[in-house]
Short mmCIF file of C-alpha atoms in Angstrom, two decimals:
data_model
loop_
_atom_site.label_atom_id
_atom_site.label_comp_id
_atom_site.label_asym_id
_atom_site.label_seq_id
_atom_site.Cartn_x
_atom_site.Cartn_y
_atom_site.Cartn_z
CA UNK A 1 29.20 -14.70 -4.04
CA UNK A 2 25.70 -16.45 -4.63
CA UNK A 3 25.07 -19.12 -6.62
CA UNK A 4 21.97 -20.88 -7.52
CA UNK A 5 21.24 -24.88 -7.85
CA UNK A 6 18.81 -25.25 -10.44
CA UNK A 7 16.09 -27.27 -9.91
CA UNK A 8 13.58 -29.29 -12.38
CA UNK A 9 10.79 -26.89 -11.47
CA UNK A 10 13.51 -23.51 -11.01
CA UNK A 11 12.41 -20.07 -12.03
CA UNK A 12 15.53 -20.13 -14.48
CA UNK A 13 14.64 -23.06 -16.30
CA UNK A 14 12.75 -21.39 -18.78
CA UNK A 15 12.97 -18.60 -20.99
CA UNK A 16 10.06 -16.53 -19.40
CA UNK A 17 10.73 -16.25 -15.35
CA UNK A 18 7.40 -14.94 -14.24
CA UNK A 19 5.20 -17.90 -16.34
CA UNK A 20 7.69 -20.49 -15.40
CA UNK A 21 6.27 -19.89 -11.67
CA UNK A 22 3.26 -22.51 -11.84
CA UNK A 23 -0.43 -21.03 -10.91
CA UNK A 24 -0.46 -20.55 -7.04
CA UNK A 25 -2.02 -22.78 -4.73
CA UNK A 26 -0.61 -24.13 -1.42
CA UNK A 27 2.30 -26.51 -2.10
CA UNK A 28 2.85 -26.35 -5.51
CA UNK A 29 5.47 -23.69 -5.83
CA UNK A 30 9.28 -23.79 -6.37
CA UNK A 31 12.08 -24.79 -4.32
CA UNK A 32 15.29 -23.64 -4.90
CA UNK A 33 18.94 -24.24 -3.66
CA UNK A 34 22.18 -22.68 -3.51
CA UNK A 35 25.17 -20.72 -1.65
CA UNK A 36 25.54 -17.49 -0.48
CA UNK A 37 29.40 -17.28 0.39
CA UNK A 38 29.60 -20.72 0.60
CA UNK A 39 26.57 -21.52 2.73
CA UNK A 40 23.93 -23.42 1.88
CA UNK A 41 20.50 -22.30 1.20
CA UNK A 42 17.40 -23.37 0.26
CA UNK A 43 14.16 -20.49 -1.73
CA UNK A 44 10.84 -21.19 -1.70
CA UNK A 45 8.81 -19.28 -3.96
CA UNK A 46 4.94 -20.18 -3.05
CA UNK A 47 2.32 -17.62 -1.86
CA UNK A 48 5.40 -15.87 -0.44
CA UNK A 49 9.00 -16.24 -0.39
CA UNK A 50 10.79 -17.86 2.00
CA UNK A 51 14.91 -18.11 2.06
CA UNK A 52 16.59 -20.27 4.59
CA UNK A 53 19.95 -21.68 5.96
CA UNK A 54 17.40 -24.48 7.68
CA UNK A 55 18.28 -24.74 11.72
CA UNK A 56 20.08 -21.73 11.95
CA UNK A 57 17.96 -18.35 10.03
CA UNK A 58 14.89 -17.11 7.66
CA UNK A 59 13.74 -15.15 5.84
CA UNK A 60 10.04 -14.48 4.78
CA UNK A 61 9.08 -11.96 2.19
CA UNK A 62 5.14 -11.92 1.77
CA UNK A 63 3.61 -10.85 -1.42
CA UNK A 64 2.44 -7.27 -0.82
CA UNK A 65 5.30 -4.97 -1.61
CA UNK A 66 4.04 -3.00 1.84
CA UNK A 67 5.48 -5.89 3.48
CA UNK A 68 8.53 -5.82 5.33
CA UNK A 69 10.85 -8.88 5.17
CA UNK A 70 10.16 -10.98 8.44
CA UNK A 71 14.13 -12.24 9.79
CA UNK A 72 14.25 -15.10 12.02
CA UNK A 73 17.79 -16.26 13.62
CA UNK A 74 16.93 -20.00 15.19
CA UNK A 75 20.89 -20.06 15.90
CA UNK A 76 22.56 -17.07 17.99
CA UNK A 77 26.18 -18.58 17.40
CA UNK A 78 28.67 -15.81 16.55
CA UNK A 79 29.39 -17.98 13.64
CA UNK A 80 25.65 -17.53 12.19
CA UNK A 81 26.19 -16.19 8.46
CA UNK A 82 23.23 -13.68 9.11
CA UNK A 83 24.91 -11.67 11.37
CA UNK A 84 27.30 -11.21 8.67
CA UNK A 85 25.66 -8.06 7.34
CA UNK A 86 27.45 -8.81 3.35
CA UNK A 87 25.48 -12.51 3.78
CA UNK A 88 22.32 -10.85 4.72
CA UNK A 89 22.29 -8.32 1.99
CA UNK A 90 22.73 -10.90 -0.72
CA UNK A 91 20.01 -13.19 0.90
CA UNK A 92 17.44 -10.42 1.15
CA UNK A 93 18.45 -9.54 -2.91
CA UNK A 94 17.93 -12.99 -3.85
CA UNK A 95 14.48 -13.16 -1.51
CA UNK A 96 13.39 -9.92 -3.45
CA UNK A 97 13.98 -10.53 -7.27
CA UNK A 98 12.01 -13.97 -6.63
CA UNK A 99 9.29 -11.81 -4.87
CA UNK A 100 9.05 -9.21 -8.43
CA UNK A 101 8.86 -12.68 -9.93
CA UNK A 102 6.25 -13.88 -8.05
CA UNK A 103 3.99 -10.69 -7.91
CA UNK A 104 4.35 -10.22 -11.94
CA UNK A 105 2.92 -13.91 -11.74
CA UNK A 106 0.72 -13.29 -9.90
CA UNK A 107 -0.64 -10.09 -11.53
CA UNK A 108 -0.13 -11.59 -15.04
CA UNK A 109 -3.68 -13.24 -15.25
CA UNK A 110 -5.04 -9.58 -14.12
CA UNK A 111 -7.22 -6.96 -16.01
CA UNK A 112 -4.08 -4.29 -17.26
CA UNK A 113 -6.49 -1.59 -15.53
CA UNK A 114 -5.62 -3.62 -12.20
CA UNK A 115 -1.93 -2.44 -12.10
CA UNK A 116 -2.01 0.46 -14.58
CA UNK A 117 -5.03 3.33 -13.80
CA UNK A 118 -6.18 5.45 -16.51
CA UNK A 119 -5.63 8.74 -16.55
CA UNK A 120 -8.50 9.95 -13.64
CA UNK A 121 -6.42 7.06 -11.66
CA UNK A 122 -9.45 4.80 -11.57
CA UNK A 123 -7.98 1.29 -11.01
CA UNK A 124 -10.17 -2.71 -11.73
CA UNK A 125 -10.23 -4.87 -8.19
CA UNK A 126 -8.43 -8.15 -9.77
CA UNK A 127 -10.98 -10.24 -8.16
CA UNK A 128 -14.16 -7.95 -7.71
CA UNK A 129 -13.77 -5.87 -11.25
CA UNK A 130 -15.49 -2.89 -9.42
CA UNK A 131 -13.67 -0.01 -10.98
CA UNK A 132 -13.19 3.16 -8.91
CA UNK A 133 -9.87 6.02 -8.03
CA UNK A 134 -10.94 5.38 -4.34
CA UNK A 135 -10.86 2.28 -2.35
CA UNK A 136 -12.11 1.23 0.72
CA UNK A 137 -9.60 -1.09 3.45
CA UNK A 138 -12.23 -3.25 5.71
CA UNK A 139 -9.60 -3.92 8.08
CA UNK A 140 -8.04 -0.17 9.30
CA UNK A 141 -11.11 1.79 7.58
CA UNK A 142 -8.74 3.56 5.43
CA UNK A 143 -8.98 5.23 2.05
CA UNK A 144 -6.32 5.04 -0.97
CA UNK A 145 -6.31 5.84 -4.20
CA UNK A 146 -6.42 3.21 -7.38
CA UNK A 147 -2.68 4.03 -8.11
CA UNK A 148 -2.05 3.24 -4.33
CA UNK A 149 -3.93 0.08 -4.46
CA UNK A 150 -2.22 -1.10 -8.22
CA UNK A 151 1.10 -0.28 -6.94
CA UNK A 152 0.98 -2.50 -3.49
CA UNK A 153 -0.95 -5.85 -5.47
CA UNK A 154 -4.38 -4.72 -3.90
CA UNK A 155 -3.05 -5.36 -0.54
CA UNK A 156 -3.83 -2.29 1.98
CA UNK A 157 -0.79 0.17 1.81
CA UNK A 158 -1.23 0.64 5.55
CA UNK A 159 -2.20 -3.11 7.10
CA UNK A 160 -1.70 -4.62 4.65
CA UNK A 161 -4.91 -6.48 4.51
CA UNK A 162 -5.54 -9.01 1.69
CA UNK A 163 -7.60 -7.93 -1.66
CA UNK A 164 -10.36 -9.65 -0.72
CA UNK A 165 -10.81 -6.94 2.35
CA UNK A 166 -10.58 -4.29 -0.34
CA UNK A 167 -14.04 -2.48 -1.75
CA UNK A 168 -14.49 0.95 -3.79
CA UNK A 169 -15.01 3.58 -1.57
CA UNK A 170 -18.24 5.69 -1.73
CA UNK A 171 -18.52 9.42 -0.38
CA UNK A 172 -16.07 8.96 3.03
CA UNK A 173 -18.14 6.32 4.54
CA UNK A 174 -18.05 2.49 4.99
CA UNK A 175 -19.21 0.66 2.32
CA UNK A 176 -23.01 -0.33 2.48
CA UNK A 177 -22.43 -3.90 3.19
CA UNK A 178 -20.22 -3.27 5.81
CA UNK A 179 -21.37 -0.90 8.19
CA UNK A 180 -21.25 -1.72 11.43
CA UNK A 181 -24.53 -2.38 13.37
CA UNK A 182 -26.41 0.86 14.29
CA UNK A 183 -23.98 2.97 11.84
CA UNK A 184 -25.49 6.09 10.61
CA UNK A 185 -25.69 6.30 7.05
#
């Protein structure tokens, strides 16, 4: 069974979950604490989630859904709760409903267009407002679509590279400004 502490700044303090996690910015997120099976642990909801019996495992859950969760074991005693695969379910569970949480906050100050495309799939960058149904990755040169790119939080479905390494894609080449040197146009 898991249980939660609830803390002055908690997610479940407040009537609406997603607002109740404050704007973003390093250090000012939520800490959490509570047992899984009678273990302590402690959630931290910042730019990413991170769920941890401290000294002994984590767990980190960026906020791209493409992201895989990260485990950690800092203690390889048998008697690690990790290992316990009914422990590790309900940790990962608890790590993923406060990563929905933090991606509808974070998506809640967007343009609607940025996680819904219209009908002709044409998605709105969140940060860059360029509107387009293709989209450019800087970082593995690949091409998505503006459902693709709503539905992982702008993050590159493949590497998942950041939004700000995201532009609309023009024709199947490179963006303008970012050819490399001596690229043929």
């Amino acid at each position: 069974m898991a249980t939660r502490a609830r803390s002055c700044l908690s997610v479940e303090n407040t009537l609406d979950d997603v607002m109740a996690i404050p704007v973003l910015g390093i250090g000012e997120g939520i800490e959490e604490h509570g047992f899984i099976d009678g273990h302590r642990y402690t959630l931290e909801i910042d730019f990413e989630v991170l769920i941890a019996e401290i000294g002994r495992w984590s767990i980190l859950l960026e906020h791209a859904p493409s992201q895989r969760p990260l485990l950690e074991v800092y203690d390889q005693s048998a008697d690690n709760p990790i290992f316990n695969p009914e422990v590790r379910s309900k940790a990962l569970a608890i790590c993923r409903e406060a990563a929905d949480k933090l991606r509808a906050r974070i998506s809640a100050d967007w343009p609607r267009r940025s996680t819904k495309p219209n009908a002709n799939g044409q998605a709105k960058h969140p940060l860059s407002k360029g509107v387009a149904s293709e989209w450019y990755c800087l970082h593995c040169d690949g091409t998505f679509t503006g459902s693709q790119m709503a539905k992982n939080m702008w993050h590159c479905p493949r590497c998942s590279a950041t939004p700000i390494d995201i532009f609309i894609h023009r024709s199947g080449r490179r963006p303008d400004n970012l050819r490399r040197p001596g690229e043929q146009v």
